[in-house]
Amino acid sequence: MILFDNVTKKYSVKDAPALDGVSVEIERGEFVFVVGTSGSGKSTMMQLIIREQLATSGQVLVAGRELSRLPTRKVPALRREIGTVFQDFRLLLGKNVYQNVAFALQVLGKPRHAIKQLVPETLELVGLDGKEKRLPHELSGGEQQRVAIARAVVNKPSILLADEPTGNLDPETSADIVHVLERINRTGTTLVMATHDTSIVDNFRRRVVELHNGRLVRDQARGVYAQAAD
Amino acid sequence: MRLQFMLSEIFGGVRRNKSMVISVILVSMVSLFFLGSGLLAQRQVDTAKGYWYDKIQVSIFLCTKQSDTPSCATGAVTDGQREQLRSELTDLEPLVKKVYHETSAQAYDRFKEQFRNSPIVDSVPKDSINESFRVQLSDPTKYDVVASSFQGAPGVESVEDQRGLLDKFFAFLNMLSLSAVALAAVMVVCSILLIVTTIRQTAFSRRRETKIMRLVGASAFVIHLPFIIETMLATVLGAALSVGLLWTMVHYGISGFLTDNLSGASGGLLSFIGVADVWAIAPWLFGGAVVLAAMTSWLTLRRYLRV
C-alpha cells in the first residue's frame, strides 16, 4: 500500500537530511506505529505520503502511484484515498460536529443524501453519536480528536495517517483514541500512526518502525517503544 | 461543490472581510468610472466629428480680378473654366456629395451680413470677394483628393478645408479622453494591488479551511473558486456602480444641461453623447471588471494559495 524505496529528503543542501535512505513497505490493512524522537523524520515521512513534500531521491509509492511522477492535478485524487489526523485537531471552530465532518464531503461535491447517510454512520463509528450539534469548544480534547478522525475517514479512504494524534491528550483518553483507530483499521483501512507515546506503543503491540536522525533503525512486528525492551 | 454550500462559503468570506470587500468595490468603481469617462470622451469626439463633418465643406475659391496666384494669371475666372471645374466635380461623385455654387454677389451679401457692424465693409470692393464652389464630401477625411485635383487648376485661386479649423478642438477632446484613460490605467493598477492584498488577507483568514480542503483532496478549482467568485462579485458590483455614476453624469450633466443649452433644433454648436452611449460602453466595463477580477485572483491564488 505504501512503499519507501531508499528515500532521502533534504530540505536544504547544507542541513543533514530529514530522511536518509529509508526503505520500508506497509501492506494493505496494516497498523504501524512510526516512532522516534522529535526531528527523527516521522512528520517528513507523513508529508511525503500525502505529497506535501517530494523526495530528494528514491521512490515513494502510495496506493499504486509513484509520487515523484504524479502530476500536480492528480494530487487531490491521491489525497482522497488518504485520511489525515493531527495532534492539534484542526477543526473549524465556527462549525458544529456534524458540519465539520460534512465539510470534507461537501468540498468534494458529494450529494446531500450521501452526506446525510455517511456523517451519522461515521460519528457512530468514532463514538460521537448524539453530539452532532456541539461546537468544538463545547467538546473535550478527546472528543475533538474523534471529530477530526471522523472527518478524516468519512470519505472512506484506504489509508489513515495519524501524526501524533494523542500528543495533546491524557493517557486514558489517548488509549480511547487508539481504540477508535483500531476499530477503523479493522474495517480494512491501512493505519500509520506517528507517535512518541511510549505507553500506547507498548500496550497495543503493533508493528513498530523506528526512525533516528532520519534513518530507519528498527522495523519490528508486535514491537514496543524502546529497543532496550526487546 | 454544491451551489448552496459554495454560496454559504462565499457569504462567510464576505462577512469576515467586509471592509476589504467594500474597498475593492469602491476602487473598482472609481477605476472603471475613469475608464468609462475615457470611452465616453472618445465617443463624444466621434459624435462631434460626425456632426461637424456633415456641416463642413471644402471651399474652392475662384479667381477674381485682384487674384495674384499663378493659376489666376488670366484674370477673373471665365465661364469655360467654371464649367470645366463643375464637370470635374461631378466626375468625383460619389466622393463629392453636393456642390453649391456661390456667386460673387451672394458671397458679398454674406460678407456684408457677417461684418454688418464693421467699417471694413465699405473698404472692400464688391468684385474682390471670390465666387466659390462649396463642396460637401461623403468622406470628409478624403479632403486631399479634392485639394490635389483643384489646387492650382486654371481659374482656382485656392482650396480650403474647414476641417482644419476643428482639428484643434478634436485634439483637445482626444487629450481629455487620453487623460481619462491614463487615470483609469493608474486606478486599474490600484485595484489590482488592492485585490491582491484582499485575496491574501482572505486566504490567510481562511487558511484552516483551505488546509482541510487540500487534505481531504479538494481540487484546486474548488479551493480557488470561492475566492475568485468573491472578487468577481466585488468588481462587478463596482462596475455596476461606475455605470450608475456615468449614467447620472450623462443624464443630468450632458443630456440635461449641455444639450439643452448648447445644441438642439436651433442648430447649435455641438451634438452630444446621450445615455445610449453609456449603455453601449457598459458591457465593456462589466467585461473589464470580470477579466480584471479573474486574472488577478487566478494569478494571486497561484502564488499565495498552494494546492
Coordinates of C-alpha atoms in Angstrom, one line a residue:
Chain A
M1 CA 0.0 0.0 0.0
I2 CA 2.9 2.3 0.9
L3 CA 6.4 1.7 -0.3
F4 CA 9.5 3.8 0.5
D5 CA 12.4 2.7 -1.6
N6 CA 15.7 4.2 -0.5
V7 CA 14.1 7.6 0.1
T8 CA 16.1 10.6 1.1
K9 CA 14.6 14.0 1.8
K10 CA 16.7 17.1 2.2
Y11 CA 15.1 20.5 3.0
S12 CA 18.3 22.4 2.2
V13 CA 21.7 21.5 0.8
K14 CA 23.5 22.5 4.0
D15 CA 21.4 20.7 6.6
A16 CA 21.5 17.0 7.4
P17 CA 18.8 15.1 5.5
A18 CA 15.4 14.8 7.3
L19 CA 15.1 11.2 5.9
D20 CA 18.2 9.3 4.9
G21 CA 17.9 6.3 2.6
V22 CA 14.7 4.9 4.2
S23 CA 13.2 1.8 2.7
V24 CA 10.0 0.4 4.2
E25 CA 6.9 -1.3 2.9
I26 CA 3.5 -1.1 4.6
E27 CA 0.9 -3.7 3.4
R28 CA -2.8 -3.0 2.9
G29 CA -4.7 -3.2 6.2
E30 CA -1.7 -3.0 8.4
F31 CA -1.5 -0.9 11.6
V32 CA 2.0 0.6 12.0
F33 CA 3.5 2.9 14.7
V34 CA 6.2 5.2 13.4
V35 CA 8.3 6.1 16.5
G36 CA 11.3 8.3 17.2
T37 CA 12.2 11.5 19.0
S38 CA 11.3 14.9 17.7
G39 CA 13.2 15.7 14.5
S40 CA 13.7 12.0 13.7
G41 CA 11.8 12.3 10.4
K42 CA 8.3 11.0 11.4
S43 CA 6.5 14.0 10.1
T44 CA 8.6 14.2 6.9
M45 CA 7.6 10.6 6.2
M46 CA 3.9 11.6 6.6
Q47 CA 4.3 14.6 4.4
L48 CA 5.9 12.5 1.7
I49 CA 3.0 10.1 1.8
I50 CA 0.4 12.9 1.2
R51 CA 2.8 14.6 -1.3
E52 CA 3.1 17.7 0.7
Q53 CA 6.8 17.2 0.0
L54 CA 8.7 15.4 -2.7
A55 CA 11.5 13.1 -2.0
T56 CA 15.0 14.4 -2.9
S57 CA 15.9 10.9 -4.1
G58 CA 14.4 7.4 -4.0
Q59 CA 10.8 6.4 -4.8
V60 CA 7.6 6.8 -2.8
L61 CA 4.7 4.6 -3.9
V62 CA 1.3 5.2 -2.4
A63 CA -1.8 3.2 -3.5
G64 CA -0.1 2.3 -6.8
R65 CA 1.1 5.8 -7.6
E66 CA 4.8 6.8 -7.9
L67 CA 4.6 10.2 -6.2
S68 CA 7.6 11.9 -7.9
R69 CA 5.9 11.3 -11.3
L70 CA 2.4 12.2 -10.1
P71 CA 1.2 15.4 -11.9
T72 CA 0.0 18.2 -9.6
R73 CA -3.5 17.9 -10.9
K74 CA -3.7 14.3 -9.8
V75 CA -2.6 15.1 -6.2
P76 CA -6.2 15.7 -5.0
A77 CA -7.2 12.3 -6.2
L78 CA -4.3 10.8 -4.2
R79 CA -5.4 12.7 -1.1
R80 CA -8.9 11.4 -1.4
E81 CA -7.5 8.0 -0.6
I82 CA -5.7 9.2 2.4
G83 CA -7.2 10.5 5.6
T84 CA -5.1 12.6 7.9
V85 CA -5.3 13.4 11.6
F86 CA -3.1 15.8 13.6
Q87 CA -2.1 16.5 17.1
D88 CA -3.9 19.9 17.0
F89 CA -7.2 18.5 15.7
R90 CA -7.6 21.3 13.1
L91 CA -11.4 21.7 13.4
L92 CA -13.4 24.6 12.0
L93 CA -14.3 26.5 15.2
G94 CA -17.5 28.1 13.7
K95 CA -19.0 24.8 12.6
N96 CA -20.6 22.1 14.8
V97 CA -19.5 18.4 14.9
Y98 CA -21.8 17.4 12.1
Q99 CA -20.8 20.3 9.9
N100 CA -17.1 19.7 10.5
V101 CA -17.4 16.2 9.3
A102 CA -19.8 17.0 6.4
F103 CA -17.3 19.7 5.2
A104 CA -14.9 17.0 4.0
L105 CA -17.7 15.6 1.8
Q106 CA -19.2 18.9 0.7
V107 CA -15.9 20.2 -0.8
L108 CA -15.7 17.0 -2.8
G109 CA -19.2 17.7 -4.2
K110 CA -20.8 14.7 -2.6
P111 CA -24.6 14.6 -3.0
R112 CA -26.7 15.7 0.0
H113 CA -28.3 12.2 0.5
A114 CA -24.8 10.6 0.7
I115 CA -23.7 13.2 3.3
K116 CA -26.9 12.6 5.3
Q117 CA -26.1 8.9 5.4
L118 CA -22.3 8.9 5.8
V119 CA -21.8 11.5 8.5
P120 CA -24.0 9.9 11.2
E121 CA -22.5 6.5 10.4
T122 CA -19.0 7.8 10.8
L123 CA -19.9 9.7 14.0
E124 CA -21.2 6.5 15.4
L125 CA -18.0 4.7 14.4
V126 CA -15.9 7.2 16.5
G127 CA -18.4 7.2 19.3
L128 CA -19.8 10.7 18.9
D129 CA -23.4 9.9 18.1
G130 CA -25.7 12.3 19.9
K131 CA -23.1 15.2 19.9
E132 CA -23.7 16.3 16.3
K133 CA -24.8 19.8 17.3
R134 CA -21.9 20.6 19.7
L135 CA -19.4 23.2 18.7
P136 CA -15.7 22.3 19.1
H137 CA -15.2 24.5 22.2
E138 CA -18.0 22.5 23.9
L139 CA -16.1 19.3 23.5
S140 CA -13.2 17.7 25.4
G141 CA -9.8 17.2 23.7
G142 CA -10.6 13.5 23.2
E143 CA -13.9 14.3 21.6
Q144 CA -12.4 16.9 19.4
Q145 CA -9.8 14.4 18.1
R146 CA -12.7 12.0 17.4
V147 CA -14.3 14.6 15.3
A148 CA -11.0 15.0 13.4
I149 CA -10.8 11.3 12.9
A150 CA -14.4 11.2 11.7
R151 CA -13.7 13.9 9.2
A152 CA -10.6 12.0 8.0
V153 CA -12.4 8.7 7.4
V154 CA -15.9 9.9 6.4
N155 CA -14.9 9.6 2.7
K156 CA -13.7 6.0 3.4
P157 CA -10.0 6.4 2.5
S158 CA -7.8 3.3 2.1
I159 CA -5.1 4.8 4.3
L160 CA -5.3 6.8 7.5
L161 CA -2.3 8.8 8.7
A162 CA -2.3 10.0 12.3
D163 CA 0.5 12.4 13.2
E164 CA 0.9 12.4 17.0
P165 CA -2.9 12.1 17.4
T166 CA -2.6 11.6 21.2
G167 CA 0.0 14.3 21.8
N168 CA -2.4 16.7 23.4
L169 CA -4.4 14.1 25.4
D170 CA -4.2 12.4 28.8
P171 CA -3.2 8.7 28.9
E172 CA -6.7 7.3 29.3
T173 CA -8.2 9.5 26.5
S174 CA -5.1 8.6 24.3
A175 CA -5.9 4.9 24.7
D176 CA -9.6 5.6 23.8
I177 CA -8.4 7.3 20.6
V178 CA -6.1 4.4 19.6
H179 CA -9.1 2.1 20.2
V180 CA -11.1 4.2 17.8
L181 CA -8.2 4.0 15.3
E182 CA -8.0 0.2 15.8
R183 CA -11.8 0.0 15.0
I184 CA -11.1 1.9 11.8
N185 CA -8.2 -0.4 11.0
R186 CA -10.4 -3.4 11.3
T187 CA -12.6 -2.1 8.5
G188 CA -9.6 -2.6 6.2
T189 CA -8.1 0.8 6.4
T190 CA -4.2 0.9 6.4
L191 CA -3.2 2.8 9.5
V192 CA 0.1 4.7 10.0
M193 CA 0.5 6.5 13.3
A194 CA 3.5 8.6 14.2
T195 CA 3.9 8.9 17.9
H196 CA 6.3 9.2 20.8
D197 CA 3.8 8.0 23.3
T198 CA 5.6 5.1 25.0
S199 CA 2.7 3.5 26.8
I200 CA 0.4 3.5 23.7
V201 CA 3.0 1.7 21.7
D202 CA 3.8 -0.7 24.5
N203 CA 0.2 -1.5 25.2
F204 CA -1.1 -2.0 21.7
R205 CA 1.9 -4.2 20.4
R206 CA 1.7 -3.5 16.7
R207 CA 4.4 -3.2 14.0
V208 CA 6.9 -0.5 15.0
V209 CA 9.0 1.4 12.6
E210 CA 11.7 3.5 14.4
L211 CA 13.5 6.4 12.9
H212 CA 16.5 8.1 14.3
N213 CA 18.1 11.2 12.7
G214 CA 16.3 10.4 9.5
R215 CA 17.5 6.8 9.3
L216 CA 15.4 3.7 9.8
V217 CA 16.8 1.9 12.8
R218 CA 14.2 -0.7 13.5
D219 CA 11.3 -2.4 11.8
Q220 CA 9.7 -4.9 14.2
A221 CA 6.4 -6.8 14.3
R222 CA 4.4 -6.5 17.5
G223 CA 7.1 -4.2 18.9
V224 CA 7.4 -1.9 21.8
Y225 CA 8.6 1.7 22.0
A226 CA 12.1 1.3 23.3
Q227 CA 14.6 -1.0 21.6
A228 CA 16.1 -1.8 25.0
A229 CA 12.9 -3.6 26.0
D230 CA 13.4 -6.2 23.2
Chain B
M1 CA -19.1 21.6 -4.8
R2 CA -22.8 22.1 -4.3
L3 CA -24.2 25.6 -5.1
Q4 CA -25.7 26.2 -1.6
F5 CA -22.5 25.1 0.1
M6 CA -20.4 27.4 -2.1
L7 CA -22.7 30.3 -1.6
S8 CA -22.5 29.9 2.2
E9 CA -18.7 29.8 1.9
I10 CA -18.6 33.0 -0.2
F11 CA -21.1 34.7 2.1
G12 CA -18.9 33.8 5.1
G13 CA -15.8 35.1 3.4
V14 CA -17.5 38.4 2.6
R15 CA -18.8 38.8 6.1
R16 CA -15.3 38.2 7.6
N17 CA -13.7 40.6 5.2
K18 CA -16.3 43.3 4.9
S19 CA -14.0 46.3 4.9
M20 CA -11.7 44.9 2.3
V21 CA -14.5 43.8 0.1
I22 CA -16.0 47.3 0.3
S23 CA -12.7 48.8 -0.7
V24 CA -12.4 46.5 -3.7
I25 CA -15.9 47.6 -4.7
L26 CA -15.1 51.3 -4.4
V27 CA -11.7 51.1 -6.1
S28 CA -13.1 49.1 -9.0
M29 CA -15.9 51.7 -9.2
V30 CA -13.5 54.6 -9.4
S31 CA -11.2 52.9 -11.9
L32 CA -14.0 51.8 -14.1
F33 CA -15.6 55.3 -13.9
F34 CA -12.4 56.8 -15.3
L35 CA -12.2 54.1 -17.9
G36 CA -15.8 54.7 -18.8
S37 CA -15.2 58.5 -18.9
G38 CA -12.3 58.0 -21.3
L39 CA -14.5 55.8 -23.5
L40 CA -17.3 58.3 -23.4
A41 CA -15.0 61.2 -24.3
Q42 CA -13.8 59.1 -27.3
R43 CA -17.5 58.6 -28.3
Q44 CA -18.0 62.4 -27.8
V45 CA -15.2 63.1 -30.3
D46 CA -16.8 60.7 -32.8
T47 CA -20.2 62.2 -32.3
A48 CA -18.9 65.7 -32.7
K49 CA -16.8 64.8 -35.7
G50 CA -19.8 63.2 -37.4
Y51 CA -21.9 66.3 -36.6
W52 CA -19.4 68.8 -37.9
Y53 CA -18.2 66.8 -40.8
D54 CA -21.8 66.8 -42.0
K55 CA -21.8 70.5 -41.9
I56 CA -18.3 71.5 -43.1
Q57 CA -17.3 71.8 -46.6
V58 CA -14.3 72.2 -48.8
S59 CA -14.4 75.6 -50.5
I60 CA -12.9 76.1 -53.9
F61 CA -12.3 79.8 -54.3
L62 CA -12.3 81.0 -57.9
C63 CA -10.1 83.8 -59.3
T64 CA -11.2 87.4 -59.1
K65 CA -9.6 90.3 -61.0
Q66 CA -7.4 91.0 -58.0
S67 CA -6.1 87.5 -57.6
D68 CA -2.4 87.2 -57.9
T69 CA -1.8 83.5 -57.8
P70 CA -0.2 81.9 -60.9
S71 CA -3.4 79.9 -61.7
C72 CA -5.2 83.2 -61.9
A73 CA -2.8 84.7 -64.4
T74 CA -5.6 85.1 -67.0
G75 CA -7.6 87.3 -64.5
A76 CA -11.1 86.5 -63.2
V77 CA -12.5 83.0 -63.7
T78 CA -14.0 82.5 -67.2
D79 CA -17.3 80.8 -67.8
G80 CA -15.5 78.0 -69.6
Q81 CA -13.2 77.4 -66.6
R82 CA -16.1 77.5 -64.2
E83 CA -18.0 74.8 -66.3
Q84 CA -14.8 72.8 -66.5
L85 CA -14.5 72.8 -62.7
R86 CA -18.1 71.9 -62.3
S87 CA -17.9 68.9 -64.6
E88 CA -14.7 67.8 -62.9
L89 CA -16.5 68.0 -59.5
T90 CA -19.3 65.9 -61.0
D91 CA -16.8 63.3 -62.1
L92 CA -15.6 62.9 -58.5
E93 CA -19.0 61.5 -57.4
P94 CA -19.7 59.7 -55.1
L95 CA -16.9 61.3 -53.0
V96 CA -18.4 64.6 -53.8
K97 CA -21.9 64.6 -52.3
K98 CA -23.1 68.0 -53.1
V99 CA -21.8 71.1 -54.8
Y100 CA -23.2 74.6 -54.1
H101 CA -22.1 77.4 -56.3
E102 CA -21.9 80.7 -54.5
T103 CA -21.7 83.7 -56.8
S104 CA -19.5 86.7 -56.1
A105 CA -22.7 88.7 -55.4
Q106 CA -24.0 86.1 -52.9
A107 CA -20.6 85.9 -51.3
Y108 CA -20.5 89.7 -51.0
D109 CA -24.0 89.8 -49.4
R110 CA -23.0 87.1 -46.9
F111 CA -19.8 89.1 -46.2
K112 CA -21.8 92.3 -45.7
E113 CA -24.2 90.4 -43.3
Q114 CA -21.3 88.9 -41.3
F115 CA -19.5 92.2 -40.9
R116 CA -22.5 94.5 -40.8
N117 CA -21.3 96.4 -37.8
S118 CA -17.8 96.8 -39.1
P119 CA -16.4 99.7 -41.1
I120 CA -14.4 97.2 -43.1
V121 CA -17.4 96.5 -45.4
D122 CA -17.1 99.8 -47.1
S123 CA -13.5 99.4 -47.9
V124 CA -13.8 96.1 -49.6
P125 CA -14.7 96.3 -53.3
K126 CA -17.6 94.0 -54.4
D127 CA -15.5 92.2 -57.1
S128 CA -12.7 91.3 -54.6
I129 CA -14.9 88.7 -52.9
N130 CA -14.3 85.3 -54.5
E131 CA -17.1 83.3 -56.0
S132 CA -16.7 79.7 -54.9
F133 CA -17.8 76.1 -55.1
R134 CA -18.8 74.8 -51.7
V135 CA -18.2 71.0 -51.9
Q136 CA -19.7 68.6 -49.4
L137 CA -17.8 65.3 -49.3
S138 CA -19.2 61.9 -48.5
D139 CA -16.0 61.2 -46.6
P140 CA -14.5 64.5 -45.2
T141 CA -11.2 62.8 -44.4
K142 CA -10.5 62.5 -48.2
Y143 CA -10.1 66.2 -48.5
D144 CA -6.7 65.6 -50.1
V145 CA -8.3 64.1 -53.2
V146 CA -10.2 67.3 -53.9
A147 CA -7.4 69.6 -52.9
S148 CA -4.9 67.9 -55.2
S149 CA -7.3 67.9 -58.1
F150 CA -8.2 71.5 -57.9
Q151 CA -5.3 73.3 -56.2
G152 CA -3.6 75.3 -58.9
A153 CA -6.2 74.4 -61.6
P154 CA -6.9 77.2 -64.1
G155 CA -9.5 79.6 -62.5
V156 CA -8.9 78.4 -59.0
E157 CA -7.3 80.8 -56.5
S158 CA -7.3 78.4 -53.5
V159 CA -8.8 75.4 -52.0
E160 CA -9.6 75.5 -48.3
D161 CA -10.8 72.7 -45.9
Q162 CA -12.8 73.9 -43.0
R163 CA -11.9 70.7 -41.2
G164 CA -8.6 72.2 -40.2
L165 CA -10.4 74.7 -38.0
L166 CA -11.9 71.9 -36.0
D167 CA -8.8 69.8 -35.6
K168 CA -7.6 71.7 -32.6
F169 CA -11.0 71.2 -30.9
F170 CA -10.8 67.5 -31.6
A171 CA -7.3 67.3 -30.4
F172 CA -8.4 68.8 -27.1
L173 CA -11.2 66.3 -26.8
N174 CA -8.8 63.5 -27.6
M175 CA -6.4 64.7 -25.0
L176 CA -9.2 64.7 -22.5
S177 CA -10.1 61.2 -23.5
L178 CA -6.5 60.1 -23.2
S179 CA -6.1 61.7 -19.8
A180 CA -9.2 59.8 -18.5
V181 CA -7.8 56.5 -19.9
A182 CA -4.4 57.2 -18.3
L183 CA -6.1 57.9 -14.9
A184 CA -8.0 54.7 -15.4
A185 CA -4.8 52.8 -16.0
V186 CA -3.4 54.1 -12.7
M187 CA -6.6 53.2 -10.9
V188 CA -6.6 49.8 -12.5
V189 CA -3.1 49.2 -11.1
C190 CA -4.5 50.4 -7.7
S191 CA -7.4 47.9 -8.0
I192 CA -5.0 45.1 -8.9
L193 CA -2.8 45.7 -5.9
L194 CA -5.9 46.0 -3.6
I195 CA -7.4 42.8 -5.0
V196 CA -4.1 41.0 -4.4
T197 CA -3.9 42.3 -0.8
T198 CA -7.6 41.4 -0.2
I199 CA -7.2 37.9 -1.6
R200 CA -4.0 37.3 0.5
Q201 CA -5.9 38.5 3.6
T202 CA -8.9 36.4 2.8
A203 CA -6.6 33.4 2.1
F204 CA -4.9 34.0 5.5
S205 CA -8.2 34.2 7.4
R206 CA -9.4 31.1 5.7
R207 CA -6.2 29.1 5.9
R208 CA -7.7 26.5 8.2
E209 CA -10.5 25.7 5.8
T210 CA -8.1 25.6 2.8
K211 CA -5.7 23.3 4.6
I212 CA -8.6 20.9 5.4
M213 CA -9.8 21.2 1.8
R214 CA -6.4 20.3 0.5
L215 CA -6.0 17.4 2.9
V216 CA -9.3 15.8 2.0
G217 CA -8.4 16.1 -1.6
A218 CA -10.5 19.0 -2.9
S219 CA -9.3 20.1 -6.4
A220 CA -7.5 23.4 -6.9
F221 CA -10.6 24.6 -8.8
V222 CA -12.9 24.0 -5.8
I223 CA -10.4 25.6 -3.4
H224 CA -9.9 28.7 -5.6
L225 CA -13.5 29.1 -6.7
P226 CA -14.9 30.9 -3.6
F227 CA -12.0 33.5 -3.8
I228 CA -12.5 34.1 -7.5
I229 CA -16.3 34.4 -7.2
E230 CA -16.0 36.7 -4.2
T231 CA -13.5 39.0 -6.0
M232 CA -15.6 38.9 -9.2
L233 CA -18.8 39.9 -7.3
A234 CA -17.0 42.8 -5.7
T235 CA -15.6 44.1 -9.0
V236 CA -18.8 43.6 -10.9
L237 CA -20.7 45.5 -8.2
G238 CA -18.0 48.2 -8.6
A239 CA -18.7 48.2 -12.4
A240 CA -22.4 48.5 -11.8
L241 CA -21.8 51.5 -9.5
S242 CA -19.5 53.1 -12.1
V243 CA -22.1 52.6 -14.8
G244 CA -24.6 54.3 -12.4
L245 CA -22.3 57.2 -11.9
L246 CA -21.6 57.6 -15.7
W247 CA -25.4 57.4 -16.3
T248 CA -26.0 60.1 -13.8
M249 CA -23.3 62.3 -15.2
V250 CA -24.5 61.9 -18.8
H251 CA -28.2 62.0 -18.0
Y252 CA -28.1 65.1 -15.7
G253 CA -24.9 66.8 -16.8
I254 CA -24.8 66.3 -20.5
S255 CA -28.3 65.4 -21.8
G256 CA -30.0 67.5 -19.1
F257 CA -27.7 70.6 -19.3
L258 CA -25.2 70.9 -22.2
T259 CA -27.5 69.5 -24.9
D260 CA -30.4 71.8 -23.8
N261 CA -28.2 74.8 -23.7
L262 CA -25.7 74.3 -26.5
S263 CA -27.4 72.3 -29.1
G264 CA -30.9 71.4 -30.3
A265 CA -33.2 72.3 -33.1
S266 CA -32.0 75.8 -33.4
G267 CA -28.8 74.5 -34.9
G268 CA -26.4 74.6 -32.0
L269 CA -22.7 74.4 -31.7
L270 CA -22.3 70.7 -30.9
S271 CA -24.1 67.4 -30.7
F272 CA -23.6 65.5 -27.5
I273 CA -23.5 61.9 -26.4
G274 CA -26.5 60.5 -24.6
V275 CA -27.4 57.8 -22.1
A276 CA -27.5 55.3 -25.1
D277 CA -23.7 55.8 -25.2
V278 CA -23.4 54.8 -21.5
W279 CA -25.3 51.6 -22.3
A280 CA -23.1 51.0 -25.3
I281 CA -19.9 51.1 -23.2
A282 CA -21.4 49.3 -20.1
P283 CA -20.7 45.8 -21.4
W284 CA -17.0 46.7 -21.9
L285 CA -16.9 48.0 -18.3
F286 CA -18.5 44.8 -16.9
G287 CA -16.3 42.7 -19.2
G288 CA -13.3 44.6 -17.9
A289 CA -14.3 44.0 -14.3
V290 CA -14.7 40.3 -14.8
V291 CA -11.4 39.9 -16.7
L292 CA -9.6 42.1 -14.0
A293 CA -11.0 40.0 -11.2
A294 CA -10.4 36.6 -12.8
M295 CA -6.9 37.3 -14.0
T296 CA -5.8 39.0 -10.8
S297 CA -7.3 36.4 -8.4
W298 CA -6.1 33.5 -10.5
L299 CA -2.5 34.8 -10.5
T300 CA -2.6 35.7 -6.8
L301 CA -4.0 32.3 -5.8
R302 CA -1.4 30.5 -7.9
R303 CA 1.2 32.5 -6.0
Y304 CA -0.2 32.5 -2.5
L305 CA -2.5 29.6 -2.2
R306 CA -0.7 26.4 -3.0
V307 CA -2.8 23.3 -3.5

